[in-house]
CSV table of C-alpha atoms and ligand atoms in Angstrom, one decimal:
chain,number,residue,atom,x,y,z
A,150,UNK,CA,2.6,-30.7,14.9
A,151,UNK,CA,3.8,-27.5,13.2
A,152,UNK,CA,2.3,-24.2,14.1
A,153,UNK,CA,0.9,-22.0,11.4
A,154,UNK,CA,4.2,-20.2,11.0
A,155,UNK,CA,6.0,-23.4,10.0
A,156,UNK,CA,3.8,-24.1,7.0
A,157,UNK,CA,4.8,-23.6,3.5
A,158,UNK,CA,4.7,-20.1,2.2
A,159,UNK,CA,2.8,-19.3,-1.0
A,160,UNK,CA,2.7,-15.8,-2.5
A,161,UNK,CA,-0.8,-16.3,-3.9
A,162,UNK,CA,-2.1,-16.8,-0.4
A,163,UNK,CA,-0.5,-13.6,0.9
A,164,UNK,CA,-1.9,-11.7,-2.1
A,165,UNK,CA,-5.3,-13.1,-1.4
A,166,UNK,CA,-5.3,-11.9,2.2
A,167,UNK,CA,-4.2,-8.4,1.2
A,168,UNK,CA,-7.0,-8.3,-1.3
A,169,UNK,CA,-9.4,-9.1,1.4
A,170,UNK,CA,-8.0,-6.2,3.6
A,171,UNK,CA,-10.0,-3.4,2.0
A,172,UNK,CA,-13.7,-3.0,2.5
A,173,UNK,CA,-15.8,-1.2,-0.1
A,174,UNK,CA,-15.5,2.0,1.9
A,175,UNK,CA,-11.7,1.4,1.9
A,176,UNK,CA,-11.5,0.5,5.5
A,177,UNK,CA,-8.8,-1.9,6.4
A,178,UNK,CA,-9.9,-5.1,8.0
A,179,UNK,CA,-7.6,-6.0,10.9
A,180,UNK,CA,-8.2,-9.7,10.6
A,181,UNK,CA,-6.9,-9.9,7.0
A,182,UNK,CA,-4.1,-7.4,7.7
A,183,UNK,CA,-2.7,-9.7,10.4
A,184,UNK,CA,-3.4,-12.8,8.3
A,185,UNK,CA,-1.2,-11.1,5.6
A,186,UNK,CA,1.6,-10.7,8.1
A,187,UNK,CA,1.2,-14.3,9.2
A,188,UNK,CA,1.8,-15.4,5.7
A,189,UNK,CA,4.9,-13.2,5.4
A,190,UNK,CA,6.2,-14.6,8.6
A,191,UNK,CA,5.9,-18.1,7.2
A,192,UNK,CA,8.0,-16.9,4.3
A,193,UNK,CA,10.6,-15.4,6.6
A,194,UNK,CA,10.8,-18.6,8.7
A,195,UNK,CA,11.5,-20.6,5.6
A,196,UNK,CA,14.6,-18.5,5.0
A,197,UNK,CA,16.2,-19.7,8.1
A,198,UNK,CA,16.9,-19.0,11.8
A,199,UNK,CA,19.0,-15.9,11.1
A,200,UNK,CA,15.7,-14.2,10.7
A,201,UNK,CA,14.3,-15.5,13.9
A,202,UNK,CA,14.7,-12.2,15.8
A,203,UNK,CA,12.7,-10.4,13.1
A,204,UNK,CA,9.9,-13.0,12.9
A,205,UNK,CA,9.7,-13.2,16.7
A,206,UNK,CA,9.0,-9.5,16.9
A,207,UNK,CA,6.5,-9.7,14.0
A,208,UNK,CA,4.7,-12.7,15.6
A,209,UNK,CA,4.6,-10.9,19.0
A,210,UNK,CA,2.9,-7.9,17.4
A,211,UNK,CA,0.5,-10.0,15.4
A,212,UNK,CA,-0.5,-11.8,18.6
A,213,UNK,CA,-1.1,-8.5,20.4
A,214,UNK,CA,-3.5,-7.4,17.7
A,215,UNK,CA,-5.2,-10.8,17.5
A,216,UNK,CA,-5.8,-10.8,21.3
A,217,UNK,CA,-7.6,-7.5,20.9
A,218,UNK,CA,-9.5,-8.7,17.9
A,219,UNK,CA,-10.7,-11.8,19.8
A,220,UNK,CA,-11.1,-10.0,23.1
A,221,UNK,CA,-14.2,-8.6,24.8
A,222,UNK,CA,-14.0,-5.4,22.8
A,223,UNK,CA,-13.3,-7.3,19.6
A,224,UNK,CA,-16.1,-5.6,17.7
A,225,UNK,CA,-14.2,-2.3,18.1
A,226,UNK,CA,-11.2,-3.9,16.4
A,227,UNK,CA,-12.8,-5.0,13.2
A,228,UNK,CA,-11.1,-2.3,11.1
A,229,UNK,CA,-8.0,-0.2,11.6
A,230,UNK,CA,-10.3,2.8,11.4
A,231,UNK,CA,-12.6,1.6,14.2
A,232,UNK,CA,-9.6,0.5,16.3
A,233,UNK,CA,-8.1,4.0,16.1
A,234,UNK,CA,-11.3,5.7,17.0
A,235,UNK,CA,-12.1,3.3,19.8
A,236,UNK,CA,-8.6,3.5,21.4
A,237,UNK,CA,-8.4,7.3,21.1
A,238,UNK,CA,-11.9,7.9,22.3
A,239,UNK,CA,-11.2,5.8,25.4
A,240,UNK,CA,-7.7,7.1,26.0
A,241,UNK,CA,-6.1,3.7,25.5
A,242,UNK,CA,-3.1,5.0,23.6
A,243,UNK,CA,0.2,6.4,25.1
A,244,UNK,CA,0.6,9.4,22.8
A,245,UNK,CA,3.9,11.0,23.9
A,246,UNK,CA,5.7,8.5,26.0
A,247,UNK,CA,5.2,4.9,27.1
A,248,UNK,CA,3.1,4.7,30.2
A,249,UNK,CA,0.0,2.8,31.1
A,250,UNK,CA,-0.8,1.6,27.5
A,251,UNK,CA,2.5,0.3,26.2
A,252,UNK,CA,0.9,-2.2,23.9
A,253,UNK,CA,-2.0,-0.3,22.4
A,254,UNK,CA,-3.4,-1.6,19.1
A,255,UNK,CA,-2.5,1.8,17.5
A,256,UNK,CA,1.2,1.7,18.4
A,257,UNK,CA,1.5,-2.0,17.6
A,258,UNK,CA,-0.1,-1.7,14.2
A,259,UNK,CA,2.2,1.3,13.5
A,260,UNK,CA,5.2,-1.0,13.7
A,261,UNK,CA,3.8,-3.4,11.2
A,262,UNK,CA,2.6,-0.5,9.1
A,263,UNK,CA,6.2,0.9,8.8
A,264,UNK,CA,7.4,-2.6,7.9
A,265,UNK,CA,4.7,-2.7,5.2
A,266,UNK,CA,6.4,0.3,3.5
A,267,UNK,CA,9.7,-1.6,3.5
A,268,UNK,CA,7.9,-4.6,1.9
A,269,UNK,CA,6.4,-2.4,-0.8
A,270,UNK,CA,9.8,-0.9,-1.7
A,271,UNK,CA,11.5,-4.3,-1.6
A,272,UNK,CA,8.9,-6.1,-3.7
A,273,UNK,CA,8.9,-3.3,-6.3
A,274,UNK,CA,12.7,-3.7,-6.5
A,275,UNK,CA,12.4,-7.4,-6.8
A,276,UNK,CA,9.8,-7.1,-9.5
A,277,UNK,CA,11.8,-4.8,-11.7
A,278,UNK,CA,15.3,-6.2,-11.1
A,279,UNK,CA,17.3,-8.3,-13.5
A,280,UNK,CA,18.2,-11.9,-12.9
A,281,UNK,CA,21.6,-11.2,-11.5
A,282,UNK,CA,20.5,-8.5,-9.0
A,283,UNK,CA,21.4,-9.1,-5.4
A,284,UNK,CA,18.4,-9.5,-3.1
A,285,UNK,CA,20.6,-8.4,-0.1
A,286,UNK,CA,21.2,-5.0,-1.8
A,287,UNK,CA,17.5,-4.6,-2.8
A,288,UNK,CA,16.5,-5.5,0.7
A,289,UNK,CA,18.9,-3.1,2.4
A,290,UNK,CA,18.1,-0.2,0.0
A,291,UNK,CA,14.4,-0.7,0.8
A,292,UNK,CA,15.2,-0.9,4.5
A,293,UNK,CA,17.4,2.2,4.5
A,294,UNK,CA,14.7,4.2,2.7
A,295,UNK,CA,12.0,3.2,5.2
A,296,UNK,CA,12.0,1.2,8.4
A,297,UNK,CA,15.6,1.8,9.4
A,298,UNK,CA,14.8,5.4,10.3
A,299,UNK,CA,12.7,4.0,13.2
A,300,UNK,CA,15.3,1.6,14.4
A,301,UNK,CA,18.3,2.1,16.8
A,302,UNK,CA,21.8,1.4,15.6
A,303,UNK,CA,21.9,-2.2,17.1
A,304,UNK,CA,18.8,-3.2,15.3
A,305,UNK,CA,20.0,-1.7,12.0
A,306,UNK,CA,23.2,-3.6,12.4
A,307,UNK,CA,21.5,-6.9,13.1
A,308,UNK,CA,19.2,-6.4,10.2
A,309,UNK,CA,22.1,-5.6,7.9
A,310,UNK,CA,23.8,-8.8,8.9
A,311,UNK,CA,20.6,-10.8,8.3
A,312,UNK,CA,20.2,-9.3,4.8
A,313,UNK,CA,23.6,-10.5,3.8
A,314,UNK,CA,22.6,-14.2,4.1
A,315,UNK,CA,19.4,-13.8,1.9
A,316,UNK,CA,19.4,-16.3,-1.0
A,317,UNK,CA,20.0,-15.0,-4.5
A,318,UNK,CA,17.1,-13.8,-6.6
A,319,UNK,CA,16.4,-17.1,-8.4
A,320,UNK,CA,16.2,-19.1,-5.1
A,321,UNK,CA,14.3,-16.3,-3.5
A,322,UNK,CA,11.6,-16.3,-6.3
A,323,UNK,CA,11.5,-20.1,-6.0
A,324,UNK,CA,10.5,-20.1,-2.3
A,325,UNK,CA,7.5,-18.0,-3.2
A,326,UNK,CA,6.0,-21.1,-4.7
A,327,UNK,CA,4.4,-19.5,-7.6
A,328,UNK,CA,6.2,-21.1,-10.6
A,329,UNK,CA,8.7,-19.7,-13.1
A,330,UNK,CA,10.2,-16.3,-12.5
A,331,UNK,CA,8.0,-14.6,-15.1
A,332,UNK,CA,5.0,-15.7,-13.2
A,333,UNK,CA,6.3,-14.5,-9.9
A,334,UNK,CA,7.1,-11.1,-11.5
A,335,UNK,CA,3.5,-11.0,-12.8
A,336,UNK,CA,2.1,-11.8,-9.4
A,337,UNK,CA,4.3,-9.1,-7.8
A,338,UNK,CA,2.9,-6.7,-10.3
A,339,UNK,CA,-0.5,-7.4,-8.8
A,340,UNK,CA,0.7,-7.5,-5.2
A,341,UNK,CA,2.7,-4.3,-5.0
A,342,UNK,CA,-0.2,-1.9,-5.9
A,343,UNK,CA,-2.4,-3.7,-3.4
A,344,UNK,CA,0.1,-3.5,-0.6
A,345,UNK,CA,0.7,0.1,-1.5
A,346,UNK,CA,-3.0,1.0,-1.3
A,347,UNK,CA,-3.3,-0.6,2.1
A,348,UNK,CA,-0.2,1.3,3.2
A,349,UNK,CA,-1.5,4.7,1.9
A,350,UNK,CA,-4.9,4.4,3.5
A,351,UNK,CA,-3.3,3.5,6.9
A,352,UNK,CA,-0.7,6.3,6.5
A,353,UNK,CA,-3.4,8.9,5.8
A,354,UNK,CA,-5.4,7.8,8.8
A,355,UNK,CA,-2.5,7.9,11.1
A,356,UNK,CA,-1.3,11.2,9.8
A,357,UNK,CA,-4.8,12.8,10.2
A,358,UNK,CA,-4.9,11.6,13.8
A,359,UNK,CA,-1.3,12.6,14.5
A,360,UNK,CA,-0.3,9.0,15.3
A,361,UNK,CA,2.8,8.6,13.2
A,362,UNK,CA,5.3,8.9,16.0
A,363,UNK,CA,3.6,6.9,18.7
A,364,UNK,CA,6.2,5.7,21.3
B,457,1Q0,C1,13.3,-11.0,3.4
B,457,1Q0,C2,14.1,-10.4,4.5
B,457,1Q0,C3,13.2,-9.9,5.6
B,457,1Q0,C4,13.8,-8.8,6.3
B,457,1Q0,C5,12.8,-8.1,7.1
B,457,1Q0,C6,13.1,-6.6,7.1
B,457,1Q0,C7,12.7,-6.0,8.4
B,457,1Q0,C8,13.9,-5.8,9.3
B,457,1Q0,C9,13.4,-5.5,10.6
B,457,1Q0,C10,14.3,-5.8,11.7
B,457,1Q0,C11,13.8,-5.5,13.1
B,457,1Q0,C12,13.2,-6.6,13.9
B,457,1Q0,C13,13.6,-6.5,15.3
B,457,1Q0,C14,12.7,-5.8,16.2
B,457,1Q0,C15,12.5,-4.5,16.1
B,457,1Q0,C16,11.6,-3.8,16.9
B,457,1Q0,O1,12.3,-3.0,17.9
B,457,1Q0,C17,10.7,-2.9,16.1
B,457,1Q0,C18,10.0,-1.8,16.8
B,457,1Q0,O2,9.1,-2.4,17.7
B,457,1Q0,P1,9.1,-1.9,19.2
B,457,1Q0,O3,8.0,-2.7,19.9
B,457,1Q0,O4,10.4,-2.1,19.8
B,457,1Q0,O5,8.8,-0.4,19.2
B,457,1Q0,N1,9.8,-3.7,15.3
B,457,1Q0,C19,9.6,-3.5,14.0
B,457,1Q0,O6,10.0,-2.5,13.4
B,457,1Q0,C20,8.6,-4.4,13.3
B,457,1Q0,C21,9.4,-5.2,12.3
B,457,1Q0,C22,8.5,-6.2,11.7
B,457,1Q0,C23,9.2,-6.8,10.5
B,457,1Q0,C24,8.4,-7.9,9.9
B,457,1Q0,C25,9.0,-8.5,8.8
B,457,1Q0,C26,8.2,-9.6,8.3
B,457,1Q0,C27,8.9,-10.3,7.2
B,457,1Q0,C28,8.5,-10.4,6.0
B,457,1Q0,C29,9.2,-11.2,5.0
B,457,1Q0,C30,8.8,-10.7,3.7
B,457,1Q0,C31,9.5,-11.4,2.6
B,457,1Q0,C32,9.2,-10.7,1.3
B,457,1Q0,C33,8.8,-11.6,0.3
B,457,1Q0,C34,7.5,-12.1,0.4
B,457,1Q0,C35,6.7,-11.9,-0.8
B,457,1Q0,C36,5.3,-11.3,-0.6
């Protein structure tokens, strides 16, 4: 029996989970945030095993957060805002170097948060690109502008190699399971601002609390 990560990807589903992420007060629900990532991992897995090292890391981080969410202090992890407050108030975060809390919710989410910026940049390029544009180029440009700054040379190198085997734009849009390209582009037009808002809210929270460089 396939795990959740093996199931078919559908962009609509990811869009829906990101829509559920924001509360009325613009708090970010952790449950839907990780569900959004789960959906993206499904997509990544459907692209082939070259991306295994990326999806493995993402799944690992998703699982860390889910464990907190379903753990005995789960009620403190309902939103990113409550998680940050709870972990900081209780000194559960390694602030300057890794020590007794190497897998805090705050530092774990920060890794996904940085990747969300990559996603936003990549999807915006995909949305506005022409039919013959190269996904590998869009992907590495988005990566170089964001996530790569936080990665050591070896990871950047491996990521660069993985990008090279990305399918072309038509095939890429097809795996999104939305329909014809115009429809995918329309849906991306809806998805990008949503993802961007979730990113901005988290970014401001982390900046306020000085958490943007957590080890
Ligand atoms: C489509 C191609 C996908 C390419 C994904 C780009 C991200 C590349 C990242 C490569 C690094 C992964 C290896 C692990 C690195 C870790 O060292 C790093 C830091 O963590 P730590 O614990 O060592 O401090 N981890 C990360 O930076 C987290 C990386 C998470 C990446 C999650 C990517 C999930 C994939 C999504 C596919 C999206 C496809 C877009 C189209 C979908 C349409 C909505």
